[in-house]
XYZ file of C-alpha atoms in Angstrom:
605
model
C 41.304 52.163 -40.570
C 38.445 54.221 -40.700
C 36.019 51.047 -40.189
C 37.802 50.218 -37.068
C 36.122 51.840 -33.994
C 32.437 50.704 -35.754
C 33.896 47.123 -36.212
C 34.848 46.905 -32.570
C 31.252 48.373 -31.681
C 29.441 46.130 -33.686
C 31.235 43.249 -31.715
C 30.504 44.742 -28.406
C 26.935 44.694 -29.644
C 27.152 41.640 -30.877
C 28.755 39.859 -27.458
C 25.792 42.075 -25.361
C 22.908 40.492 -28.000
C 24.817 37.136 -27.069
C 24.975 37.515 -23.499
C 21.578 38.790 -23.220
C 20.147 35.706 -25.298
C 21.717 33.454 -22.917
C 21.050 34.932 -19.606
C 17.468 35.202 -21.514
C 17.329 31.572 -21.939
C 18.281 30.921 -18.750
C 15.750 32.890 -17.025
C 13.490 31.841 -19.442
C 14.299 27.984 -18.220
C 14.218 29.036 -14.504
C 10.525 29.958 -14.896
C 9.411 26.862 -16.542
C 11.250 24.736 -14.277
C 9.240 26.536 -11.693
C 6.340 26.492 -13.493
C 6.639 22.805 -13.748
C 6.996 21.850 -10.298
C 4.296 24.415 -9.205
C 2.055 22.502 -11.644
C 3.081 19.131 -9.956
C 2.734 20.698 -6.205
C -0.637 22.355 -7.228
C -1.462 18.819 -8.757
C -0.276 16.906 -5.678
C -2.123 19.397 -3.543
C -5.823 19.284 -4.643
C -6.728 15.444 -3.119
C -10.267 16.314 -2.330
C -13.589 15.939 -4.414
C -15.917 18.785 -4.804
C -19.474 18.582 -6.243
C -21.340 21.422 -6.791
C -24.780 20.809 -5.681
C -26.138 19.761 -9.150
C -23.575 16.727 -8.844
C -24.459 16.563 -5.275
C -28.787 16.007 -5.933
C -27.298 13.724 -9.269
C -25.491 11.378 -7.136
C -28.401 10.792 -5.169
C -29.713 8.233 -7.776
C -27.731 5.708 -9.164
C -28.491 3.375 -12.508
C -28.863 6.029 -15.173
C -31.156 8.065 -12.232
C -33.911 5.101 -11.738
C -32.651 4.018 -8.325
C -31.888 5.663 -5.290
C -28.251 5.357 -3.427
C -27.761 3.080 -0.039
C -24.903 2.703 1.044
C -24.944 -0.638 1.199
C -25.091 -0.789 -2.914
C -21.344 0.013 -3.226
C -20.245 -2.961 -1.512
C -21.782 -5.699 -3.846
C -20.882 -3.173 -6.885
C -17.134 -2.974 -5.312
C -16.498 -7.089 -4.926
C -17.768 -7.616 -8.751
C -15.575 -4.972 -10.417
C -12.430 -6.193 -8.134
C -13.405 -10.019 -8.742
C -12.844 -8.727 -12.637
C -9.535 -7.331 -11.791
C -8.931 -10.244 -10.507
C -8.537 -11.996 -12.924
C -4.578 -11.247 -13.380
C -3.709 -12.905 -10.456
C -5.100 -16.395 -12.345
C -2.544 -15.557 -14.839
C -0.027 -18.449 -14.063
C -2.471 -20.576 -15.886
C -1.586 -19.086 -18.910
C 2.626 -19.475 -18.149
C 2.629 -22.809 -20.188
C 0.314 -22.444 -23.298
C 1.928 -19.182 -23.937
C 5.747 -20.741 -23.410
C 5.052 -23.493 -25.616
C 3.099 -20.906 -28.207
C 5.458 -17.992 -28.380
C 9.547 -19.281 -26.946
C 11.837 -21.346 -28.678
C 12.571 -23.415 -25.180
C 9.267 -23.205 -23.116
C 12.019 -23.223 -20.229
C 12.996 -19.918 -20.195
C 9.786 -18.518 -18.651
C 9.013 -15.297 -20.566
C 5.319 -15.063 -20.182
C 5.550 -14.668 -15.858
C 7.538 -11.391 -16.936
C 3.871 -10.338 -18.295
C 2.454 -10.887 -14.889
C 5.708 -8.681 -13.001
C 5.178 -5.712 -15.652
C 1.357 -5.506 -15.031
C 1.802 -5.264 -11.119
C 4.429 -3.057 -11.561
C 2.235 -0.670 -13.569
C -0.406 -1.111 -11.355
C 1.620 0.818 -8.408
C 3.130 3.576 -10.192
C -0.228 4.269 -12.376
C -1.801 4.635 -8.325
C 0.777 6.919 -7.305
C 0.715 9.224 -10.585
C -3.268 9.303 -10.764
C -3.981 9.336 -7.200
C -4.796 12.924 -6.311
C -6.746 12.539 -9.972
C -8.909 9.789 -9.105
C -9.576 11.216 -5.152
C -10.872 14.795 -7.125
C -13.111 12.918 -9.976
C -15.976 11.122 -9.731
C -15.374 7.561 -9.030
C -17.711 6.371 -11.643
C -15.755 8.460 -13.824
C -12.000 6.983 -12.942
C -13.722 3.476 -12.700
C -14.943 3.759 -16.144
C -11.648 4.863 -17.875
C -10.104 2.732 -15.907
C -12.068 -0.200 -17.097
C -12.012 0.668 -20.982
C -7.599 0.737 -20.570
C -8.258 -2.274 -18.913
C -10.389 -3.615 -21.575
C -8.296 -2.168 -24.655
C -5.355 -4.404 -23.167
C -6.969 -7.586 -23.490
C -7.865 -6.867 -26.957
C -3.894 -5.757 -27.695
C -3.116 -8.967 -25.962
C -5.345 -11.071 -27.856
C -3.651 -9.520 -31.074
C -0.400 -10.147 -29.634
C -1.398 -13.516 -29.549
C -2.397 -14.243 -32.866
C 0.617 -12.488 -34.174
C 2.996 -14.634 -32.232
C 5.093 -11.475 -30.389
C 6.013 -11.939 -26.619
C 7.187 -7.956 -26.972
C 3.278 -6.927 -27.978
C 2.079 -9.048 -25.210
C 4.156 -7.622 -22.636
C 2.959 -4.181 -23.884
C -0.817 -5.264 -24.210
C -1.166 -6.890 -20.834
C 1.493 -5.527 -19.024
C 1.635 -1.927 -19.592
C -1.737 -1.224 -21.489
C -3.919 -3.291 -18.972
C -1.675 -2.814 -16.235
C -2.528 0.943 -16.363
C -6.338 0.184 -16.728
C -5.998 -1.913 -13.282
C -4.073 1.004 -11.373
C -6.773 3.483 -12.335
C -9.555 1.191 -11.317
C -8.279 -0.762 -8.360
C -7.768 2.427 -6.175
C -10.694 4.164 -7.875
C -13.118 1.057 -6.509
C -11.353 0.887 -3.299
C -11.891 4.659 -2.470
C -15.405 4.928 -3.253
C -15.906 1.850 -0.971
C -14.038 2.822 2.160
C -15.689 6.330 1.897
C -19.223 4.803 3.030
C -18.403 3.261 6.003
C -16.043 5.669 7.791
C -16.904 3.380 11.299
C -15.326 0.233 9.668
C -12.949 1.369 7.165
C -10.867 -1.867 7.465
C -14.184 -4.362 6.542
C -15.592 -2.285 3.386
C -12.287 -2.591 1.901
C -11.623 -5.703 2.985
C -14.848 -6.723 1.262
C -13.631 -4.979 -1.861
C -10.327 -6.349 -2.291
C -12.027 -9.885 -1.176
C -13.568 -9.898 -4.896
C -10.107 -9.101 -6.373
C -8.473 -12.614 -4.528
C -11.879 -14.031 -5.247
C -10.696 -13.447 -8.916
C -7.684 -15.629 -8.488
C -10.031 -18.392 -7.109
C -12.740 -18.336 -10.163
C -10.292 -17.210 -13.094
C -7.888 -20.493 -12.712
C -11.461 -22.522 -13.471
C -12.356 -20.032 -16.586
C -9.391 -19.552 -18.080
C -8.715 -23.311 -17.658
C -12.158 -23.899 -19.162
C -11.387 -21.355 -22.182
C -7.897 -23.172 -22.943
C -9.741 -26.446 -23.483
C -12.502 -25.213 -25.943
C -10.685 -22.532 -27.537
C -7.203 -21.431 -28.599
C -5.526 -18.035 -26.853
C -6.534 -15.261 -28.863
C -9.725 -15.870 -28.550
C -9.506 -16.604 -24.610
C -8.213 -13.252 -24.317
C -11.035 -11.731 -26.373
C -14.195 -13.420 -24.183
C -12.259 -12.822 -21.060
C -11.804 -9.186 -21.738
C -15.511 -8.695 -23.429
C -17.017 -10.314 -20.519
C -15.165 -8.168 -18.060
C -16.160 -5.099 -19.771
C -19.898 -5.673 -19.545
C -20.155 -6.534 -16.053
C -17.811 -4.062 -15.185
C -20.114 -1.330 -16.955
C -23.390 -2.629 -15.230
C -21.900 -2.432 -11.763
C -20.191 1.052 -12.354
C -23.794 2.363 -12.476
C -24.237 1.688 -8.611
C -20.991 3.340 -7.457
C -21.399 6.781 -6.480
C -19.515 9.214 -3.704
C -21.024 9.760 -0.296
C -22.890 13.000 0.182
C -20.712 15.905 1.876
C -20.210 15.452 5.196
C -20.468 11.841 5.422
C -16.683 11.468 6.579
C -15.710 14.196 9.216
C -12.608 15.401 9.329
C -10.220 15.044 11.910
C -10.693 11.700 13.050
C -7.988 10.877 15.885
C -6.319 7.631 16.168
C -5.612 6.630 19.529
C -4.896 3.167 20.462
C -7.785 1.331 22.229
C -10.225 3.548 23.963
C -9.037 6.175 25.946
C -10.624 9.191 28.087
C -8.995 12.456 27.994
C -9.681 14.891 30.685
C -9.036 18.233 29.763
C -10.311 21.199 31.177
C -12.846 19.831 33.453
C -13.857 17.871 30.699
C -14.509 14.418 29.695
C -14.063 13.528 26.197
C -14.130 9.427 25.031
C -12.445 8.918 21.668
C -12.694 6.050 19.666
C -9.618 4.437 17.831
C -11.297 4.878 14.180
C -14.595 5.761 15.466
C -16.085 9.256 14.525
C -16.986 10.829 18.461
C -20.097 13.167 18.518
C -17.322 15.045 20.753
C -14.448 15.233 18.767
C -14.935 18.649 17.627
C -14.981 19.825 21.739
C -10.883 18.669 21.110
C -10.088 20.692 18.679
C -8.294 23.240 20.380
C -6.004 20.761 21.569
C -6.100 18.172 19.516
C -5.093 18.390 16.440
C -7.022 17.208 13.459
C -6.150 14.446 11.289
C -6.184 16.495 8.619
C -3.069 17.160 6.667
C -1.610 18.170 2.704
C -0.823 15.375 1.356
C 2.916 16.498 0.995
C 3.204 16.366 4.734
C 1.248 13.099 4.837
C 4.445 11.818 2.283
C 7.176 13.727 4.567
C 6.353 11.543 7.423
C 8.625 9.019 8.181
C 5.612 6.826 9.314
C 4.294 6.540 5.740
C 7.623 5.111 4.727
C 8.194 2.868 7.619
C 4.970 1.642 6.351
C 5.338 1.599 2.590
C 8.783 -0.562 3.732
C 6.751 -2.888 6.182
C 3.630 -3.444 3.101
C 6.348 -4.626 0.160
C 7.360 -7.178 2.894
C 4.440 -8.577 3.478
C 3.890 -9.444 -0.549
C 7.106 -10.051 -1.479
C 6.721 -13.820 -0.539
C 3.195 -14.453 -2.147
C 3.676 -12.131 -4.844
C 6.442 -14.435 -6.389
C 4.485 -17.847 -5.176
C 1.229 -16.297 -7.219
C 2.963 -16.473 -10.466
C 4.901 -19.706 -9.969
C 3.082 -21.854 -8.122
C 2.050 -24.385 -10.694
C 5.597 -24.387 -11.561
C 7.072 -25.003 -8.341
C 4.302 -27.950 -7.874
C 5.044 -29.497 -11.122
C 9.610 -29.095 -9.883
C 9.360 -30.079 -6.826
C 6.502 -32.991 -6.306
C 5.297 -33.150 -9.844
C 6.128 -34.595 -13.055
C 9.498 -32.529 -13.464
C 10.643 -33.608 -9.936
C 13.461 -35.968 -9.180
C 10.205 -39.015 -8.278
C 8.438 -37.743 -11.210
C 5.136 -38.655 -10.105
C 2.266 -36.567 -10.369
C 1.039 -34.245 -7.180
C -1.842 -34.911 -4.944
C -3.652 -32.725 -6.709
C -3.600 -30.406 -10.024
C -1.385 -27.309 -9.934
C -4.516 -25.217 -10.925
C -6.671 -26.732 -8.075
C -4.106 -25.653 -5.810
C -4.161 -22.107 -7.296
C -7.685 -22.035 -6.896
C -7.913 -22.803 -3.001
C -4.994 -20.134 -2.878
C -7.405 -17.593 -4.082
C -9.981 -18.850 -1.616
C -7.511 -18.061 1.295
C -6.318 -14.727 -0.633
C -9.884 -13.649 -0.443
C -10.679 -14.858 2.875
C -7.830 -13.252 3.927
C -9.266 -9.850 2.974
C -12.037 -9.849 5.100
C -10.915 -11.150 8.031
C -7.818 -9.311 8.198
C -9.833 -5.925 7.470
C -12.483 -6.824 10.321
C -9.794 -8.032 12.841
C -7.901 -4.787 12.244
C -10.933 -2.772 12.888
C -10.829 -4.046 16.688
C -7.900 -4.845 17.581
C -5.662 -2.463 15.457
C -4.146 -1.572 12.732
C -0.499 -1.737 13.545
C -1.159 -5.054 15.846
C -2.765 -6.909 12.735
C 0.544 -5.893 10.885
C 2.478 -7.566 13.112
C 0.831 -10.567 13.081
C 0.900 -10.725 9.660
C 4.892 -10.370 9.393
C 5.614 -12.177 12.252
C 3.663 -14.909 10.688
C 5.157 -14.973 7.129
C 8.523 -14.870 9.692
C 7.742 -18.115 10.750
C 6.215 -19.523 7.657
C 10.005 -18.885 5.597
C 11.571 -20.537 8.279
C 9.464 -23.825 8.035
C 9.013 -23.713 4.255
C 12.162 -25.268 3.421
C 11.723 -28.019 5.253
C 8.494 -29.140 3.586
C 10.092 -28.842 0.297
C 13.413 -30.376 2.219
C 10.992 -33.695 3.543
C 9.547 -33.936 0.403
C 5.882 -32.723 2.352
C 3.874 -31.755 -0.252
C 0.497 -31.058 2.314
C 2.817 -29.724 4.682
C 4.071 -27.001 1.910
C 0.742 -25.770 0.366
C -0.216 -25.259 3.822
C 2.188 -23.274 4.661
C 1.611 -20.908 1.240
C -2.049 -20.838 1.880
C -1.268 -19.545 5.301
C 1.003 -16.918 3.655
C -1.733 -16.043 1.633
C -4.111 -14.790 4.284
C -1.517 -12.648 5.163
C -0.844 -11.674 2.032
C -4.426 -10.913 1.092
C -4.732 -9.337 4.641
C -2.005 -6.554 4.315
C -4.066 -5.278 0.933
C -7.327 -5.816 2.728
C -6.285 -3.378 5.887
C -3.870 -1.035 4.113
C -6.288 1.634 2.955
C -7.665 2.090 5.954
C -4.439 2.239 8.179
C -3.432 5.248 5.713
C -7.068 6.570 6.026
C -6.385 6.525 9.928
C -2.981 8.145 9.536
C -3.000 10.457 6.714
C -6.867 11.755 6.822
C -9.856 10.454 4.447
C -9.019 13.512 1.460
C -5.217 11.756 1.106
C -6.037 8.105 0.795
C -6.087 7.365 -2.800
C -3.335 9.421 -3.242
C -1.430 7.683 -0.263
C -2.585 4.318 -1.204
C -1.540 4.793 -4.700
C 2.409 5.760 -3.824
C 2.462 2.778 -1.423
C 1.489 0.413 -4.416
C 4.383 1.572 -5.879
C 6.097 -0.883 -3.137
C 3.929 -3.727 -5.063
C 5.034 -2.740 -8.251
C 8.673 -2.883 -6.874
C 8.148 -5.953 -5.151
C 6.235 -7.690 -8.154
C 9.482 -6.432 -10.824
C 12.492 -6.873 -8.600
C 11.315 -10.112 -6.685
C 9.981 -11.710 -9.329
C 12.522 -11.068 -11.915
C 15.080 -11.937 -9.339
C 13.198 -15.382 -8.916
C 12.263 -16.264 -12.328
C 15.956 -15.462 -13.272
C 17.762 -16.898 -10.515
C 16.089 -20.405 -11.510
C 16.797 -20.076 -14.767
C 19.904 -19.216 -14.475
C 20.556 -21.887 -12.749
C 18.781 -24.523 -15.705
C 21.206 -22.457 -17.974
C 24.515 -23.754 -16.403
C 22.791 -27.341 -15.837
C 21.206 -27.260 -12.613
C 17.973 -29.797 -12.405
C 14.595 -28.050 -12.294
C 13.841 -29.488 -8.862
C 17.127 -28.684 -7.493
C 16.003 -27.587 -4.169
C 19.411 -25.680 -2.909
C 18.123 -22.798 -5.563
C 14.943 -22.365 -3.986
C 16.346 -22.133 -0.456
C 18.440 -19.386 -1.100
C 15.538 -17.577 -2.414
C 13.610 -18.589 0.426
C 16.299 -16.768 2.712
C 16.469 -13.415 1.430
C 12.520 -13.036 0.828
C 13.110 -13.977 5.058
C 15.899 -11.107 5.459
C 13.362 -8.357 3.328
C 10.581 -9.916 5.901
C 12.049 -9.203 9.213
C 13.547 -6.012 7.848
C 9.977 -4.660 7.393
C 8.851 -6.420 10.875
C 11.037 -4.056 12.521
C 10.154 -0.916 10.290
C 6.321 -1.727 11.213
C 7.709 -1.343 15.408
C 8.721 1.915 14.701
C 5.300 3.445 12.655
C 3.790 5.806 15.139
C 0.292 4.708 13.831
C -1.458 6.685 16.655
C -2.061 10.645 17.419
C -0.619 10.006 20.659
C 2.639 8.288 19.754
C 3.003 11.050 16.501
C 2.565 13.871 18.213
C 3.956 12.901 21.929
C 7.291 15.448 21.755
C 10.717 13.472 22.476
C 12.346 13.696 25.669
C 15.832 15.219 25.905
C 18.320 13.034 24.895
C 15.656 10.454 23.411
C 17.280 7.730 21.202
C 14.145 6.100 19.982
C 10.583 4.944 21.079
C 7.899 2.313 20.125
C 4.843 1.136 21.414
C 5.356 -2.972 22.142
C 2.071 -4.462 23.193
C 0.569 -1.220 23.662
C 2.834 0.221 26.097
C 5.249 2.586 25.498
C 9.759 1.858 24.988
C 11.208 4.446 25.218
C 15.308 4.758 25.202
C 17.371 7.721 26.365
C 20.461 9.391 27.343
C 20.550 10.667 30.856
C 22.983 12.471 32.960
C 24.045 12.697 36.956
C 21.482 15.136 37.142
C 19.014 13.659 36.309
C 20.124 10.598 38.553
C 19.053 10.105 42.626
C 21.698 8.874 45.221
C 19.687 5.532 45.501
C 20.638 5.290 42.030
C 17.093 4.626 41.011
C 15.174 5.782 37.705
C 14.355 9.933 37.918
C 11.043 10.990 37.444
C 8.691 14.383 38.621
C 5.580 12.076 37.815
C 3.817 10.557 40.943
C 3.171 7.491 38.954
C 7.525 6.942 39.103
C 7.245 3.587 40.587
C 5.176 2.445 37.605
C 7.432 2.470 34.976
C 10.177 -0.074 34.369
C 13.321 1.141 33.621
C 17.034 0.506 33.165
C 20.357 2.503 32.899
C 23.789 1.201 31.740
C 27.081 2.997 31.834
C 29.128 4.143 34.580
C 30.457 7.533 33.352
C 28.510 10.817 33.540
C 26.052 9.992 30.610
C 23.822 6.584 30.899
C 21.879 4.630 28.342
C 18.571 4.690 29.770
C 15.602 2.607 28.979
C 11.737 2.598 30.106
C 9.165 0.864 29.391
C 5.678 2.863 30.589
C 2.546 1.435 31.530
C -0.963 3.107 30.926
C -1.070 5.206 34.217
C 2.127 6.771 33.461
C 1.653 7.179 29.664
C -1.758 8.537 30.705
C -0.490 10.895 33.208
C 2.610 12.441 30.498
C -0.155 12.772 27.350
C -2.450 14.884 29.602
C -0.183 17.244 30.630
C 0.980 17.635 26.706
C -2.234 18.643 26.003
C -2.654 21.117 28.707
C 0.667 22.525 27.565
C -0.900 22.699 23.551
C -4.221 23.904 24.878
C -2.390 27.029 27.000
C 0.106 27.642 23.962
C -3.109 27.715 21.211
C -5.122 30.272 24.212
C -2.047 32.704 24.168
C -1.773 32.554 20.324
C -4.977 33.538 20.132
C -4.707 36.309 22.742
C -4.134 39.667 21.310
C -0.648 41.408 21.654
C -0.742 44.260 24.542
């Protein structure tokens, strides 16, 4: 009995150790959790590169220091490392020799899976390593980039030789997948950064070599197949990529500091501000030797890129750029394919096409690169959001028509139409870096462009897979390859996912104006619709005259067009603006900013 009272304290000491160690452990987990997501925040917040001035006097020289930078360099240098890139969009020539080589039943289609797991990778390696490759040097990022790239050839070529469709989908899909994230955006950044007055050309030119790839690779890798067996095809392609890649690397260098000024506002078309007494023209795009007279009341485009990812316009955007692929993304991998079911040799005629499948490829990566270029110069005067829309509303049209080519048996009538969707295709990539560079600031657009080629990752695994398995499903249960009924009802929901991001691209405020205008009372929505404002409201009596017209303390009233509907005390009220009156309600915001920044600024009495 004696051991009784230090048996009950040893288990009070015992439950305190216990209770201590747990609430230890959990504090313990609290802080690394936190410690974590600082790391990522701190990770996601440092998007800008910094040279000290060693770097800075280094990068004035390019190739190994014997030649000194132009500008112009990095273009020439940009198209011939993307043109290598490239070369995975040629990869529907290899579909067949690797079916027959590696599957059972060459009918089930596993080597387009390679070409969905690549993309995929692509977009989600941009997003993780953006804010890595905006703070390094881009010859650095390009390099590792290219040597991933490389090393997956060389697992591919082993997968190859070793007859295992599970090493080449590792090989090509994830290993050079990863290498083409890291030096797709790397390229593209370095490029867009030298020519901040026509953001939407230099990368148009860039991503121009990486269609341009499409167009040249069908003829190697064609060329390679007849001379030589896979493995090795794999092995020259990727040796030969390598050592042009690592010649042009030497010419790619960042601008000098200062080159891009910050704060560039995006206002649609040209527009003159009078504030103050003062007149101040800015430029849609354009750096203004003014711009920095706005700054008190105009805010900067200059933003963390956390905010830039908060905005709803970034994912109005991200939704409208998967659209715009979805079609051609599928059509790049199956093309030959479709050619061969549906007016080729496995049709119902069984006659052979017009022309080859891998001609046809070829002239799509003509109009996949010329797509690039003209999109990304066309955007650069009249717009980014208005080239968008043309684009979309385009491919609209083009799914509408497409199954009645295939319908008619029109074979001309159908690779028209998909080289058509092409330029659109090759467009959206060609422009999209430097719509987010307009939106999101210069210091966020790897980072920004990386995340929103996640949506061509998603687009490349969940269309395509949805494609590819949808036919063969339907060859499973007996269905005839050039069934057309199948391909229809793919044709309609890539036209659903189409107009879906048609509508989200309405809604992206891609100006300062429209982003930063503050919403009426009672304001429903608004969108700018051929570059005047739509705005819809709810309004009350109050706000309503006896002559039952439209209410308004502007003197520019009669100017707008508007509508109300309802009869009780609250009315569905819609406007549509025109330039006066937009004009007119965008001054006085910024008089209202400017006086709220003075009295900020004032000290407290």
């Amino acid at each position: 009995m004696r051991d009784l009272p230090q048996s009950r304290r040893m288990r009070e000491i015992a439950q305190e150790s216990a209770l201590f160690g747990r609430r230890s452990f959990q504090e313990h987990a609290n802080q690394a959790t936190r410690s974590l997501v600082g790391m990522v925040l701190d990770y996601f917040s440092h998007t800008e590169y910094r040279p000290n001035p060693y770097q800075v006097e280094k990068d004035r020289f390019v190739f190994f220091g014997l030649i000194r930078c132009r500008e112009w360099m990095v273009i020439p240098a940009g198209i011939i490392i993307q043109f290598c890139y490239g070369s995975v969009y040629a990869w529907s020539i290899f579909n067949a020799p690797i079916n027959s080589s590696l599957e059972p039943n060459p009918n089930r289609g596993g080597a387009e899976i390679t070409f969905y797991i690549a993309l995929g990778v692509l977009g989600f390696t941009g997003a993780i390593f953006g804010p890595w490759i905006e703070s390094s040097h881009p010859r650095k990022s390009g390099t590792i980039g290219m040597l991933v790239f490389y090393s997956g050839h060389l697992t591919t070529a082993l997968a190859l030789f070793v007859r295992r469709m599970s090493l080449l989908y590792f090989g090509y899909g994830f290993v050079a997948g990863f290498g083409l994230g890291i030096g797709y955006v790397s390229t593209i950044e370095a490029v867009s950064k030298w020519w901040p007055k026509a953001r939407g050309a230099a990368a148009g030119c860039a991503v121009m070599g990486f269609g341009g790839g499409s167009l040249a690779f069908s003829y190697i890798n064609k060329l390679l197949l007849q001379h030589t067996n896979l493995p090795a095809t794999f092995f020259i392609l990727g040796s030969v990529n390598f050592v042009v890649m690592m010649f042009c690397l030497q010419f790619i260098a960042p601008p000098p500091p200062g080159h891009n000024l910050d704060g560039i506002p995006m206002v649609n078309g040209k527009d003159r501000i009078r504030l103050r007494g003062e007149d101040c023209e800015v430029e849609d795009g354009k750096q203004s030797a003014n711009i920095h007279s706005l700054a008190a009341s105009l805010p900067a485009v200059k933003m963390p890129l956390a905010e830039a990812l908060r905005s709803r316009d970034f994912w109005l955007l991200y939704i409208a750029f998967m659209s715009n692929i979805v079609f051609c993304l599928v059509v790049l991998s199956n093309l030959p394919s479709m050619i061969s079911r549906l007016f080729g040799a496995e049709s119902k005629a069984a006659k052979d096409p017009p022309i080859p499948a891998y001609i046809a490829v070829s002239i799509e990566g003509g109009f996949n690169m010329f797509g690039r270029v003209m999109v990304g110069l066309l955007s650069d005067n009249i717009g980014r959001k208005a080239t968008f829309l043309i684009l979309l509303l385009s491919q609209i049209v083009i799914l509408i028509f497409l199954p009645v080519t295939v319908n008619n048996g029109s074979f001309w009538g159908f690779l028209v139409l998909v080289w058509i969707a092409t330029i659109c295709y090759g467009g959206g990539f060609g422009m999209i870096p430097a719509f987010l560079s307009d939106m999101f600031g210069i210091n966020n657009m790897s980072s920004c462009h990386g995340i929103i080629l996640t949506g061509w990752s998603i687009a490349s695994i969940c269309g395509g897979l949805a494609f590819t398995s949808s036919i063969n499903a339907h060859i499973k249960h007996g269905g005839k390859p050039y069934d057309t009924r199948i391909y229809f009802i793919n044709f309609m929901w890539m036209l659903v996912l189409v107009i879906i991001g048609f509508v989200c691209c309405l809604f992206v405020r891609s100006s300062i104006r429209d982003r930063l205008f503050p919403a009426l009372p009672g304001q429903i929505m608004r969108m700018r619709i051929f570059g005047r404002v739509f705005r819809v409201l709810w309004t009350f009596d109050s706000a309503r005259r006896d002559d039952g017209e439209c209410a308004s303390a502007s003197p520019t009233e009669n100017s707008r067009v508007c509508l109300r509907l309802g009869k009780s005390s609250r009315h569905l009220h819609f406007e549509y603006l025109d330039k006066e009156e937009e004009q007119v309600e965008w001054e006085e915001y910024l008089m209202l900013r400017a006086v709220q920044n003075r009295l900020l600024q004032e000290p407290n009495n």
